[in-house]
Coordinates of C-alpha atoms in Angstrom, one line a residue:
Chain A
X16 CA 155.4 72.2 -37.1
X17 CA 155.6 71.9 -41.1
X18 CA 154.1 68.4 -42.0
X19 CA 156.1 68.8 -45.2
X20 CA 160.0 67.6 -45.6
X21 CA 160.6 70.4 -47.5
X22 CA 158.5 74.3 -46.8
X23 CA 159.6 77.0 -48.4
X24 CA 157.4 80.3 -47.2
X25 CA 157.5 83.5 -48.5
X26 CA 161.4 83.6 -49.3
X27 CA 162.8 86.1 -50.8
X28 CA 166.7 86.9 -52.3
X29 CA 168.3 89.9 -53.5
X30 CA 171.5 90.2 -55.5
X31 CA 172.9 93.7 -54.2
X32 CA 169.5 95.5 -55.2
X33 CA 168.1 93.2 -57.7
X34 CA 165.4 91.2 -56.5
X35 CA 166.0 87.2 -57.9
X36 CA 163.9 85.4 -55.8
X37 CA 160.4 87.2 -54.7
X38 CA 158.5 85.5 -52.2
X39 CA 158.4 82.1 -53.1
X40 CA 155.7 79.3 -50.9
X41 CA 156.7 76.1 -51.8
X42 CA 156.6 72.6 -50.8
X43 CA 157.4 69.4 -51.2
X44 CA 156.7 66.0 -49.2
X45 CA 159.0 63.0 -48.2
X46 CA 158.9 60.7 -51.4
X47 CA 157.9 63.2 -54.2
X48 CA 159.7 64.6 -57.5
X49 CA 159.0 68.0 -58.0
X50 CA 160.8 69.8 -61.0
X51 CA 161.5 73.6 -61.6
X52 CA 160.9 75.2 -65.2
X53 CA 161.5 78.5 -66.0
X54 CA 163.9 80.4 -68.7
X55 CA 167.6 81.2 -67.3
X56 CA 167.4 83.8 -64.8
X57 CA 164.0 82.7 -63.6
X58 CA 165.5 81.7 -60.0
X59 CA 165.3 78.2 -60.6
X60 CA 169.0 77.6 -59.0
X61 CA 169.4 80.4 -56.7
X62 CA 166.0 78.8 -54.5
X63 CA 168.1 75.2 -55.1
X64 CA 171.3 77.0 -53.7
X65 CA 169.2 78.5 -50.6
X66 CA 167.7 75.6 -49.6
X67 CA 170.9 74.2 -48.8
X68 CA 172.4 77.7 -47.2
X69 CA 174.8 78.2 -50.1
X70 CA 172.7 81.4 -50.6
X71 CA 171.7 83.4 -47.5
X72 CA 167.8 84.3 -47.9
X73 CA 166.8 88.0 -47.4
X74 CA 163.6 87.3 -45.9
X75 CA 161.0 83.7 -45.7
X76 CA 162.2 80.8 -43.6
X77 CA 162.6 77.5 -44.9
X78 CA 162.2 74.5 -43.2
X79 CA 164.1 70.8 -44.1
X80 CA 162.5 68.0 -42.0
X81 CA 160.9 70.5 -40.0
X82 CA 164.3 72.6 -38.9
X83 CA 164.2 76.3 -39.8
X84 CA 167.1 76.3 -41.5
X85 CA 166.7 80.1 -42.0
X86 CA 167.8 80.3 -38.5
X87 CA 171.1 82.1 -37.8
X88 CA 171.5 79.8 -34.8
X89 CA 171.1 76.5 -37.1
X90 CA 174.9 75.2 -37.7
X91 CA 175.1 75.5 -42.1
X92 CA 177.4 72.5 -42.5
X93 CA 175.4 70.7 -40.5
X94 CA 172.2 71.4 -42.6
X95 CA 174.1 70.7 -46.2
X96 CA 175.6 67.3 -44.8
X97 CA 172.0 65.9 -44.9
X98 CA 171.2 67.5 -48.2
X99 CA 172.6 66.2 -51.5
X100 CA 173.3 68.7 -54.1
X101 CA 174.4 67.8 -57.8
X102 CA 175.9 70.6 -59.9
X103 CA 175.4 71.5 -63.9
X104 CA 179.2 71.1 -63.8
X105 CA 179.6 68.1 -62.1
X106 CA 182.2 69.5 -59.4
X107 CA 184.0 66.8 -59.1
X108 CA 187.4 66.8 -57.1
X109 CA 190.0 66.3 -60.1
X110 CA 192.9 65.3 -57.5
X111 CA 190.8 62.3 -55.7
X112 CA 189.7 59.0 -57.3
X113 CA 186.4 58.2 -58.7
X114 CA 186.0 56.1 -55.0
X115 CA 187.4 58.7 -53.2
X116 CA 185.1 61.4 -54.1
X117 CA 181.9 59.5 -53.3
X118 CA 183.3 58.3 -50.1
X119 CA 184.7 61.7 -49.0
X120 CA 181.6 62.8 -46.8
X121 CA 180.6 60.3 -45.3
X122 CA 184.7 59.4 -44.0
X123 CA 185.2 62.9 -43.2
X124 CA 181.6 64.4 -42.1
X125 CA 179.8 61.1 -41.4
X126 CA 182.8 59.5 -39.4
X127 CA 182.0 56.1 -41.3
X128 CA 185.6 53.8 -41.0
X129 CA 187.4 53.3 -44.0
X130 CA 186.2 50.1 -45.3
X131 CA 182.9 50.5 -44.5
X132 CA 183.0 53.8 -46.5
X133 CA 185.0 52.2 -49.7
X134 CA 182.3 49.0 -49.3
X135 CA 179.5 51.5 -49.6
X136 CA 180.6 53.9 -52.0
X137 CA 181.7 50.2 -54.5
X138 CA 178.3 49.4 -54.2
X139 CA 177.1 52.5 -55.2
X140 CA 179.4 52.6 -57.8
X141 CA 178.2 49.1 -58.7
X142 CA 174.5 50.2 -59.0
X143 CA 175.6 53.1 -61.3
X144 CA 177.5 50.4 -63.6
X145 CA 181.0 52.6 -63.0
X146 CA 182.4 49.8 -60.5
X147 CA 185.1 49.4 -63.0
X148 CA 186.5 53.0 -62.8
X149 CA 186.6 53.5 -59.0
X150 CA 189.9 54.2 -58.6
X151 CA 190.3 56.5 -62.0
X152 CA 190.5 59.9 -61.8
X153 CA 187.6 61.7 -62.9
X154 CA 189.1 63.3 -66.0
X155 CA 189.4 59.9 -67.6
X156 CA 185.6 59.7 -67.4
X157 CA 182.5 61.0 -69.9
X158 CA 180.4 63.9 -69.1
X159 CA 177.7 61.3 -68.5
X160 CA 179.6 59.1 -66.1
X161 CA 181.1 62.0 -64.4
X162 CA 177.7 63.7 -63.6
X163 CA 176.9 59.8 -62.2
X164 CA 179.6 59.8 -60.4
X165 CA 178.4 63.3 -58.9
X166 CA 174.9 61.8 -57.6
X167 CA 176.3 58.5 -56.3
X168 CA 178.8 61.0 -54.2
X169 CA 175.8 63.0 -53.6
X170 CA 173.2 60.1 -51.9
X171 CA 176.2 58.2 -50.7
X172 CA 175.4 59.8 -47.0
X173 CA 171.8 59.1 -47.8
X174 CA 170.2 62.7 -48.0
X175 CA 166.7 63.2 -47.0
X176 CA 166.5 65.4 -49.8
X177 CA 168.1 65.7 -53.0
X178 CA 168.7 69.0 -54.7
X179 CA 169.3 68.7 -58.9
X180 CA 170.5 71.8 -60.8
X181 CA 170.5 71.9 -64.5
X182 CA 171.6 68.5 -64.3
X183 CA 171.9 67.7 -68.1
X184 CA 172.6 71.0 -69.2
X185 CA 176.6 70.4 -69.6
X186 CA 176.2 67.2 -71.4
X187 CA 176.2 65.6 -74.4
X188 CA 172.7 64.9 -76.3
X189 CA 173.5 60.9 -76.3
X190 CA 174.9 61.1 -72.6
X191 CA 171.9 62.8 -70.8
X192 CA 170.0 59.7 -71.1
X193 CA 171.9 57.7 -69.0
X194 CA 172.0 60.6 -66.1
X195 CA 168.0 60.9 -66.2
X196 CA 167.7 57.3 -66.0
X197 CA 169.4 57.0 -63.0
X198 CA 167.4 59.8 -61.5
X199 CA 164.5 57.9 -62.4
X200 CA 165.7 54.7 -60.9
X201 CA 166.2 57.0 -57.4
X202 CA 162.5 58.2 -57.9
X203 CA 161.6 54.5 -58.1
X204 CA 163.1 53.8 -55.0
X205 CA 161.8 56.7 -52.7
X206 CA 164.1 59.6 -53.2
X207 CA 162.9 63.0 -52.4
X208 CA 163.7 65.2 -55.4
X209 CA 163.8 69.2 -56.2
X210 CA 165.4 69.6 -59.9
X211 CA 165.8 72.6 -62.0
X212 CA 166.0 71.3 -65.5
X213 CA 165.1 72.3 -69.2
X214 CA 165.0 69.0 -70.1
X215 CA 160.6 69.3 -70.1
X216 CA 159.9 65.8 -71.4
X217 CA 161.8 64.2 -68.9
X218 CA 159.6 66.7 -66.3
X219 CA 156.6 65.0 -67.9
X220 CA 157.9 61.4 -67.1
X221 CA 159.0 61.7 -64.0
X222 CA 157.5 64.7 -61.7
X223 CA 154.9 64.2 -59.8
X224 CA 154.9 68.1 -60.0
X225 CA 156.1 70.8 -62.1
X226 CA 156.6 74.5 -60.8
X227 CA 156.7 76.9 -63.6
X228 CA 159.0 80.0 -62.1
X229 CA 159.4 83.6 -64.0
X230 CA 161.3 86.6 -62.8
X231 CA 161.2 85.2 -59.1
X232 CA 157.6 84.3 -58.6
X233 CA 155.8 81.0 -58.7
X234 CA 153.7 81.4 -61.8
X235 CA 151.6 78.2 -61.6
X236 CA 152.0 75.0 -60.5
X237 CA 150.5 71.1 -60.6
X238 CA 151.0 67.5 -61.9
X239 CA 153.2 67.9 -65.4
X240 CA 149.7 66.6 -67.2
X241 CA 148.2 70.1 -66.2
X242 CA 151.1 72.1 -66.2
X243 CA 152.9 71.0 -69.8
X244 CA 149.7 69.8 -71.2
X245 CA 147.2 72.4 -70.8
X246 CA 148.8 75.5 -68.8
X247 CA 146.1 78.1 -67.5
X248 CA 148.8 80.9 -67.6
X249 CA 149.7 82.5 -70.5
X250 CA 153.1 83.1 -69.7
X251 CA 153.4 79.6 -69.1
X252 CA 151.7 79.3 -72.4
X253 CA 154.3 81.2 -73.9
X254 CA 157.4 79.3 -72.4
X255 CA 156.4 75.9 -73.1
X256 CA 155.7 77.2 -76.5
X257 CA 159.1 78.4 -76.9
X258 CA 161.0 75.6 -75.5
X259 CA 158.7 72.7 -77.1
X260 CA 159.3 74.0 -80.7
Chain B
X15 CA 147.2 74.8 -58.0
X16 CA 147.7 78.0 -59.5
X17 CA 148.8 80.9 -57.7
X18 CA 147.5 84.2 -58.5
X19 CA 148.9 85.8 -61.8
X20 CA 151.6 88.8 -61.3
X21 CA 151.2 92.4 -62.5
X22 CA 152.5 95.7 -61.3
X23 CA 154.7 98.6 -62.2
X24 CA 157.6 96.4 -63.8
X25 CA 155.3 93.4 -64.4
X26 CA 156.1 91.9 -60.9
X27 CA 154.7 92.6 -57.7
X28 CA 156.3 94.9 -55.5
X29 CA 158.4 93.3 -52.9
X30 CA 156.2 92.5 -49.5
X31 CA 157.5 94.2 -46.8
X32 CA 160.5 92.7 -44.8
X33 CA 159.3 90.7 -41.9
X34 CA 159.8 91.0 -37.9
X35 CA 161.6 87.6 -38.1
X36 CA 164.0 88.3 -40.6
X37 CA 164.5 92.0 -38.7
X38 CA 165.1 89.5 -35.8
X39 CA 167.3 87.3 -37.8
X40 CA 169.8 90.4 -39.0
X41 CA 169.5 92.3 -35.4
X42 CA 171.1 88.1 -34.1
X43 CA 173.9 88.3 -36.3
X44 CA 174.8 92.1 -36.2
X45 CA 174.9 90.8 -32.4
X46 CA 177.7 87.7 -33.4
X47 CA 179.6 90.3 -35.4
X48 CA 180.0 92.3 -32.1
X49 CA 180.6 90.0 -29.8
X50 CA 183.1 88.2 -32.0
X51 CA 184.7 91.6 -32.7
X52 CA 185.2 92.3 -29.5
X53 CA 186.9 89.1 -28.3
X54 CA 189.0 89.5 -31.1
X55 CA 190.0 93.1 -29.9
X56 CA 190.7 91.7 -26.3
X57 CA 192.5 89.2 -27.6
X58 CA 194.9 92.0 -29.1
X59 CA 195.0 94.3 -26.4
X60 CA 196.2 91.6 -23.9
X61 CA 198.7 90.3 -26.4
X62 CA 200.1 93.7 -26.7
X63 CA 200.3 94.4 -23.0
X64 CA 202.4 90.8 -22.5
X65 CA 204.7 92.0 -25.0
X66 CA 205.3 95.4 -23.6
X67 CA 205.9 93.8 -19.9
X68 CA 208.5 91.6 -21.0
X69 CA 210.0 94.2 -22.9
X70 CA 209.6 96.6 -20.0
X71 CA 210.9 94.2 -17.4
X72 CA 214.0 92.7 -19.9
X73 CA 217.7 93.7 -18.0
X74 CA 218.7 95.8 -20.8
X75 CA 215.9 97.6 -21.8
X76 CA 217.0 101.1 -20.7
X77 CA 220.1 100.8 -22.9
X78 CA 218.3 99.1 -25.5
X79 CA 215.5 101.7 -25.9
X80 CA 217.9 104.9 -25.9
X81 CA 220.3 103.3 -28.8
X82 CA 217.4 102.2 -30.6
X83 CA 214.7 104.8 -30.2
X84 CA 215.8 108.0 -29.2
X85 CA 213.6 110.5 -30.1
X86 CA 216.5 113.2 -30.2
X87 CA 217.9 111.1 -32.7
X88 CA 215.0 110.3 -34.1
X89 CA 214.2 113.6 -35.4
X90 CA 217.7 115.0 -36.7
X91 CA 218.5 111.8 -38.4
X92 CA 214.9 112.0 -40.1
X93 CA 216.0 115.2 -43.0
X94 CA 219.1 113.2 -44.2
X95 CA 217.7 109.5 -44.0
X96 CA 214.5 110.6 -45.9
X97 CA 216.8 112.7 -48.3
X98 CA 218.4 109.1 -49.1
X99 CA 215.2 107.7 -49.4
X100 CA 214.3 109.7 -52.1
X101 CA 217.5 108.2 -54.2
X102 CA 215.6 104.7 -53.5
X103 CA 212.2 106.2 -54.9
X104 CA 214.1 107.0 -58.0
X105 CA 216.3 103.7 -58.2
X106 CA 212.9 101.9 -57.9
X107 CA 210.7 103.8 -60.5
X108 CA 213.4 103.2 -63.1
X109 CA 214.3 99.4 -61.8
X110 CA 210.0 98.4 -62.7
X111 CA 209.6 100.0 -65.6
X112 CA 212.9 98.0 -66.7
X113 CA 212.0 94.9 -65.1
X114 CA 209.0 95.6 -66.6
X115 CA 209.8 95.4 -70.1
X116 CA 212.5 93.0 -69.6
X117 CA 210.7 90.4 -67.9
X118 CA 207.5 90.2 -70.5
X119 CA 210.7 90.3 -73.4
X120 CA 212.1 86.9 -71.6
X121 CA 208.5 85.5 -70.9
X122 CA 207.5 86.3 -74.4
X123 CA 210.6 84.5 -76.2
X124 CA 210.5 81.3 -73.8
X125 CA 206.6 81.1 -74.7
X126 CA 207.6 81.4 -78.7
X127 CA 207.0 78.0 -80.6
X128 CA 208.8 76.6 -83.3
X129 CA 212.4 74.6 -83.6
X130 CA 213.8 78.3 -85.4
X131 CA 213.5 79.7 -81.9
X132 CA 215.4 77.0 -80.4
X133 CA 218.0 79.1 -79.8
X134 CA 216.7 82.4 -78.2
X135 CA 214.5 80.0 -76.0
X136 CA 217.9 78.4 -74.9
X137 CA 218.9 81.7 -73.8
X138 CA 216.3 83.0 -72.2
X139 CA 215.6 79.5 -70.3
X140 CA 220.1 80.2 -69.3
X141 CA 219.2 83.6 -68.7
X142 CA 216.3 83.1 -66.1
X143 CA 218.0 79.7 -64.4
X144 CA 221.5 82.0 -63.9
X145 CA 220.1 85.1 -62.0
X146 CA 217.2 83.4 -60.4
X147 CA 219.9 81.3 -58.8
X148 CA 222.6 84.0 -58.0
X149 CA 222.0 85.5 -54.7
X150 CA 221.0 89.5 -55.5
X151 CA 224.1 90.4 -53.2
X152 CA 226.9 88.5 -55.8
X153 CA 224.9 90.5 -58.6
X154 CA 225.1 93.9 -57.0
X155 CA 228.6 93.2 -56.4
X156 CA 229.6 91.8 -59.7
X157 CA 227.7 94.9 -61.6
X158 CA 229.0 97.7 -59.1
X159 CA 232.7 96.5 -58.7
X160 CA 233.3 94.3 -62.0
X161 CA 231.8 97.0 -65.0
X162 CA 233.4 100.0 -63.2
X163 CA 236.6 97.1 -63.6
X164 CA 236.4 96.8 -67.7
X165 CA 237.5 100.4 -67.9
X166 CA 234.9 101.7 -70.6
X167 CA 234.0 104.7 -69.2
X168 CA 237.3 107.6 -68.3
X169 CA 234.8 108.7 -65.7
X170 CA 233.5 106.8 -62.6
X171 CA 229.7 105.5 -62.8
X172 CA 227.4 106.6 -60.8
X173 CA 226.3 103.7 -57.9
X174 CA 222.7 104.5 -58.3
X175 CA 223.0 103.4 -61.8
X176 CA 224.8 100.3 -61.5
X177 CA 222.6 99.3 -58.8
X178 CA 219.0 99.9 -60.9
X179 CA 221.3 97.6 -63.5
X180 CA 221.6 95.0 -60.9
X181 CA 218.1 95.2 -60.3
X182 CA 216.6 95.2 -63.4
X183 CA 218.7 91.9 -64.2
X184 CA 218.2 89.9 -61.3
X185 CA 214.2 90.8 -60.8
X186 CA 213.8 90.2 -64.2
X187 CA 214.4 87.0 -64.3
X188 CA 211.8 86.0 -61.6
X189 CA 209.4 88.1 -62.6
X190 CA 209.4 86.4 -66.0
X191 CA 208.8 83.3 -64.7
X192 CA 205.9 84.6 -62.8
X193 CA 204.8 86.0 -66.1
X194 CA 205.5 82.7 -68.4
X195 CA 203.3 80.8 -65.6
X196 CA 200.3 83.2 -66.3
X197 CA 200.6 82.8 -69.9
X198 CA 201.0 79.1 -69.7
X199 CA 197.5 79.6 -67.4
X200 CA 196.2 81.0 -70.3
X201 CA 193.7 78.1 -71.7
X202 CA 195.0 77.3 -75.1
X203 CA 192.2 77.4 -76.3
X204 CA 192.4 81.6 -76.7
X205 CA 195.0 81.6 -78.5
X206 CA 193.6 79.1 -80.9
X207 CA 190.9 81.5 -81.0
X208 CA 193.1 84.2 -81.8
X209 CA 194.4 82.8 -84.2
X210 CA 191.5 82.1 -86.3
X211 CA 191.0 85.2 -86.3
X212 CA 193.5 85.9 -88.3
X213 CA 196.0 87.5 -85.6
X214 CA 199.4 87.3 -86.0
X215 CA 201.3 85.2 -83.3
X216 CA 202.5 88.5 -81.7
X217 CA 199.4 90.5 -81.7
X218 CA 197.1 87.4 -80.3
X219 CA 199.7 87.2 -77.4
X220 CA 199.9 91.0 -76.9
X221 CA 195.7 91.5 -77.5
X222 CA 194.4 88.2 -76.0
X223 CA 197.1 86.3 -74.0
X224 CA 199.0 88.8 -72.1
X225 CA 195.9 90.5 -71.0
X226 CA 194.3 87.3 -69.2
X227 CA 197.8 86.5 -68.4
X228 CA 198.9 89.6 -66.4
X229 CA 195.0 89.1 -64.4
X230 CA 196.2 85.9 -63.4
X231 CA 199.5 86.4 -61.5
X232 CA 198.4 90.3 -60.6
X233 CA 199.3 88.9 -56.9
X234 CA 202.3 87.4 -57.3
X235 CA 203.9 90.3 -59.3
X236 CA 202.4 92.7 -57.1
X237 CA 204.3 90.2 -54.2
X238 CA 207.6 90.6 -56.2
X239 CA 206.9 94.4 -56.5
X240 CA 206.8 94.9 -52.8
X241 CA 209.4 92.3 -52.6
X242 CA 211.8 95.2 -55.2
X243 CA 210.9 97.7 -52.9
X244 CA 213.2 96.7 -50.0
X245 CA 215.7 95.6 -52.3
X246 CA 216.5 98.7 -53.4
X247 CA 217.8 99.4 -50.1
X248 CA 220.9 96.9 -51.0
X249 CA 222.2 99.5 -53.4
X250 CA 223.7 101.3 -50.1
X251 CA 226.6 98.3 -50.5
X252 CA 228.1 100.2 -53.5
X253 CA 228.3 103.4 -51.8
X254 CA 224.5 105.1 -53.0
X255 CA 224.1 107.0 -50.8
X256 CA 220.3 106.2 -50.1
X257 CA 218.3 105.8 -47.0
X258 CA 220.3 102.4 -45.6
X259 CA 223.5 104.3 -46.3
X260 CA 222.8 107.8 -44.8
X261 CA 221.7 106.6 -41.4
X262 CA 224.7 104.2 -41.0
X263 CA 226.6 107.7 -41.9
X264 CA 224.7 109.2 -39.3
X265 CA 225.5 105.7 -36.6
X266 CA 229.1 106.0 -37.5
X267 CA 229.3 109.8 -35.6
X268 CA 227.0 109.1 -32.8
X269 CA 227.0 105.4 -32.3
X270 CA 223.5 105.4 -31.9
X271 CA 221.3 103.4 -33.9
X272 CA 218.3 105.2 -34.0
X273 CA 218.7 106.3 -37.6
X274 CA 218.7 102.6 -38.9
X275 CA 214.9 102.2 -37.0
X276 CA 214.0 105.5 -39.1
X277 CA 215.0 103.8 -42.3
X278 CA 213.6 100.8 -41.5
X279 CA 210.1 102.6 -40.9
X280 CA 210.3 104.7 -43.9
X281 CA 210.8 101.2 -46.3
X282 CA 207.4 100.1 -43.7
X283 CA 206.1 103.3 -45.0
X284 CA 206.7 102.7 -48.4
X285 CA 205.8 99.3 -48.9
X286 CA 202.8 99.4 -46.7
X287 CA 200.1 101.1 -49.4
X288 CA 201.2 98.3 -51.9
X289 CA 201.1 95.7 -49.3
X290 CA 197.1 96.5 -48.9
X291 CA 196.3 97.2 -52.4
X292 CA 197.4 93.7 -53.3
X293 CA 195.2 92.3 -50.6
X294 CA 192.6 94.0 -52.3
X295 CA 193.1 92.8 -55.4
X296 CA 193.2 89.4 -54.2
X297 CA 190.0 89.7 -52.3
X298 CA 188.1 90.9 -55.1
X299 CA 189.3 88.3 -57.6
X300 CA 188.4 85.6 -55.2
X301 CA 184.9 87.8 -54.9
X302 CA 184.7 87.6 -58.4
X303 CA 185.3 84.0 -58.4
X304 CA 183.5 82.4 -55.1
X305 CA 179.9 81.3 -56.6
X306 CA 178.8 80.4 -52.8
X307 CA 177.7 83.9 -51.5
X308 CA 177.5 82.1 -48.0
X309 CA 180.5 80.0 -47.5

């Protein structure tokens, strides 16, 4: 049995005959950030989307809280209902109201009453500072508040993992520092994180590791002091380089 | 924690080799496919068989079956009946290529801006509310009876033709409307772009618009198309002697009404290639668009 919450061994993913994702080990334990770097293409977001069985591996397992979830016998929906995914794109549900999108799953998968769910999902809205617009629709919202509102729906069922893809990438310069704050406050309190982002200074704050990925491998990995500071790789070398001009 | 660095042929490491679990996993689901396939055939096959008793065992069924599908019948009604079927093929060629250009002439004027085109939009908006709501019967029989009526022409017209003009008005008007919904789909943002450009308000909507447009409502006018094709049948009221009209020639001698079953096979016929290219052309667009290769 896997130790780790999250163990990712030896998976790999093919797009008709093009290898994305090739034979990847990774890890990550209860309680600890770790971010994914790598140029576009790298297979940063197609690992994110396997984990939580958007993507069906070619080959590897990968185990969540010590479930293969890998196995064709393991029930999908069940999986991704204890798994919290935020998009680049927000994906918010246009026709519901801000409340009604973060209390969707845990009303309709999480059988939580009514009340209890609206109480829950006004706190959380509360705690994200967008009490005020819970029953707006999401169009009348920023980029910044809508990608809040998208994590608040997505730990709303409390997740024992939470999956962050390009997070930022959509936004505005001025808003993205209001999503990454609140990703840092969830760090504070215990949430166990696996992000894809370009956004490398905010890697150096907050991960407790950084995984550099290139064409589908794990190049190198280790605490964002080592990896950003002083890479060993030279194709790490080279990307930092790139992205830190 | 560094893992190894990568080289090989392409700069990557070949593939490893696929695993006995994963050969496991595949052989498990080819297994669900199967089984799931095969309860779904049952299903069928005992549906089918309930349906044939209670046919079988209905009071009337001897009677039923020998006016309806006698295969003596069957056969010398087929020559004539797909003879008038042909007149149908032709009705309906000429009917889409003039709904065709009808129906993007309509969309195109109703999507035109300005207060100059007040009133050509008036028209085409009157046009498209008046035959949409006119049931395609009253049409056929206003064309077919009422132009013959005005006394124009010394000699008589022929059905065939009045009908196709039924057709091509009353289709036109809905298949605009599918039309103006895809261009209205359109984000306004391309034409905006067009325009920039420098494109004329025609050419963006003929090179940019109508292009994305058409990609849009693919299914729906494909749905209308099919939709025509059993229409053209109707033309038989004005005395066309097309596939609908021969067999209830060919009833009116023997009183048998297998000929009407032959028809109604050979519009199946017709319509059934179009029916499953337009499923396939929906299932590839929402290919194209799902972004979840799993669910």
């Amino acid at each position: 049995m896997p130790e780790h919450l999250l163990d990712i061994r030896g998976v790999v993913k093919k797009f008709d005959a093009n290898p994305v994702l090739r034979g990847i080990d990774l890890s990550v334990d209860a309680h600890e950030v770790v971010v994914l770097i790598g140029a576009s293409g790298s297979g940063k977001s197609t690992l994110l989307r396997t984990i939580n069985l958007l993507e069906r591996v070619d080959d590897g397992q990968i185990f969540v809280d010590g479930q293969d979830v890998t196995d064709p016998r393991v029930k999908g929906d069940a999986v991704r209902a204890n798994i919290g995914v935020v998009f680049q794109h927000y994906n918010l549900f246009p026709h519901l109201s801000v409340l009604s999108n973060v209390t969707l799953a845990l009303r309709k998968v999480h059988g939580v009453a009514k009340d209890t769910a609206n109480e829950r999902g006004l706190a959380l809205l509360d705690r994200i500072g967008l009490a005020a617009k819970a029953n707006d629709y999401p169009d009348r919202l920023s980029g910044g508040q809508q990608q809040r509102v998208a994590i608040a729906r997505a730990i709303a069922t409390n997740p024992v993992l939470l999956l962050l893809d390009e997070i930022t990438s959509a936004l505005d310069p001025q808003l993205v520092g209001e999503v990454l704050d609140l990703v840092t406050e969830l760090k504070e309190q215990g949430s166990t994180i696996l992000m894809a982002t370009h956004e490398i200074g905010f890697a150096r704050k907050v991960a407790d590791r950084v995984v550099f990925l290139k064409g589908g491998v794990i190049v190198e990995q280790g605490p964002p002091a080592q990896i950003l500071e002083n890479p060993v790789e030279p194709e790490t070398q080279e990307f930092l380089s790139r992205v830190m001009r | 924690m560094t893992s190894a660095p990568v080289t090989g042929g392409d700069g990557f490491a070949p593939l490893p080799p696929v695993s006995a679990l994963e050969l496991d996993r595949r052989h498990f689901r080819r297994r669900q496919t199967t089984k799931s396939l095969f309860v779904s055939l049952g299903s069928t096959v005992l549906f089918a068989t309930v349906i044939a008793i209670v046919l079988a065992n209905s009071p009337g069924w001897q009677i039923a079956r020998d006016t309806f599908f006698n295969p003596d019948y069957f056969w010398s009604s087929f020559p004539k009946v797909w003879h008038g079927l042909l007149l149908n093929l032709r009705v309906l060629v000429v009917s889409v290529i003039g709904v065709a250009i009808v129906a993007t002439l309509l969309a195109s004027i109703r999507s035109l801006r300005g207060a100059v085109f007040f009133p050509l939009r008036f028209l085409a908006a009157a046009y498209t509310d008046l035959f949409r709501g006119t049931p395609f019967l009253i049409v056929l029989y206003l064309i077919g009876f009422g132009v013959p009526a005005l006394g124009f022409n010394d000699r008589p017209i022929d059905a065939a033709v009045l009908g196709t003009i039924a057709l091509v008005l009353s289709y036109s008007a809905y298949v605009a409307e599918v039309l103006r919904a895809g261009i209205e789909a359109v984000h306004p943002s391309q034409r905006l772009a067009a325009r920039s450009l420098g494109l004329s308000h025609y050419r963006s909507l003929t090179l940019i618009v109508l292009p994305q447009a058409l990609r849009k409502v693919t299914p729906a006018l494909m749905n209308d198309f099919v939709s025509m094709q059993k229409d053209v049948g109707l033309i038989s009221v004005l005395g066309a002697v097309d596939a609908i009209r021969a067999a209830q020639n060919l009833t009116a001698l023997s009183y048998n009404y297998t000929p009407y079953v032959v028809a109604g096979l050979m519009f199946v016929a017709l319509s059934w290639p179009f029916i499953r290219l337009t499923d396939w052309i929906s299932a590839r667009q929402q290919r194209r668009e799902q972004m979840g290769g799993a669910v």
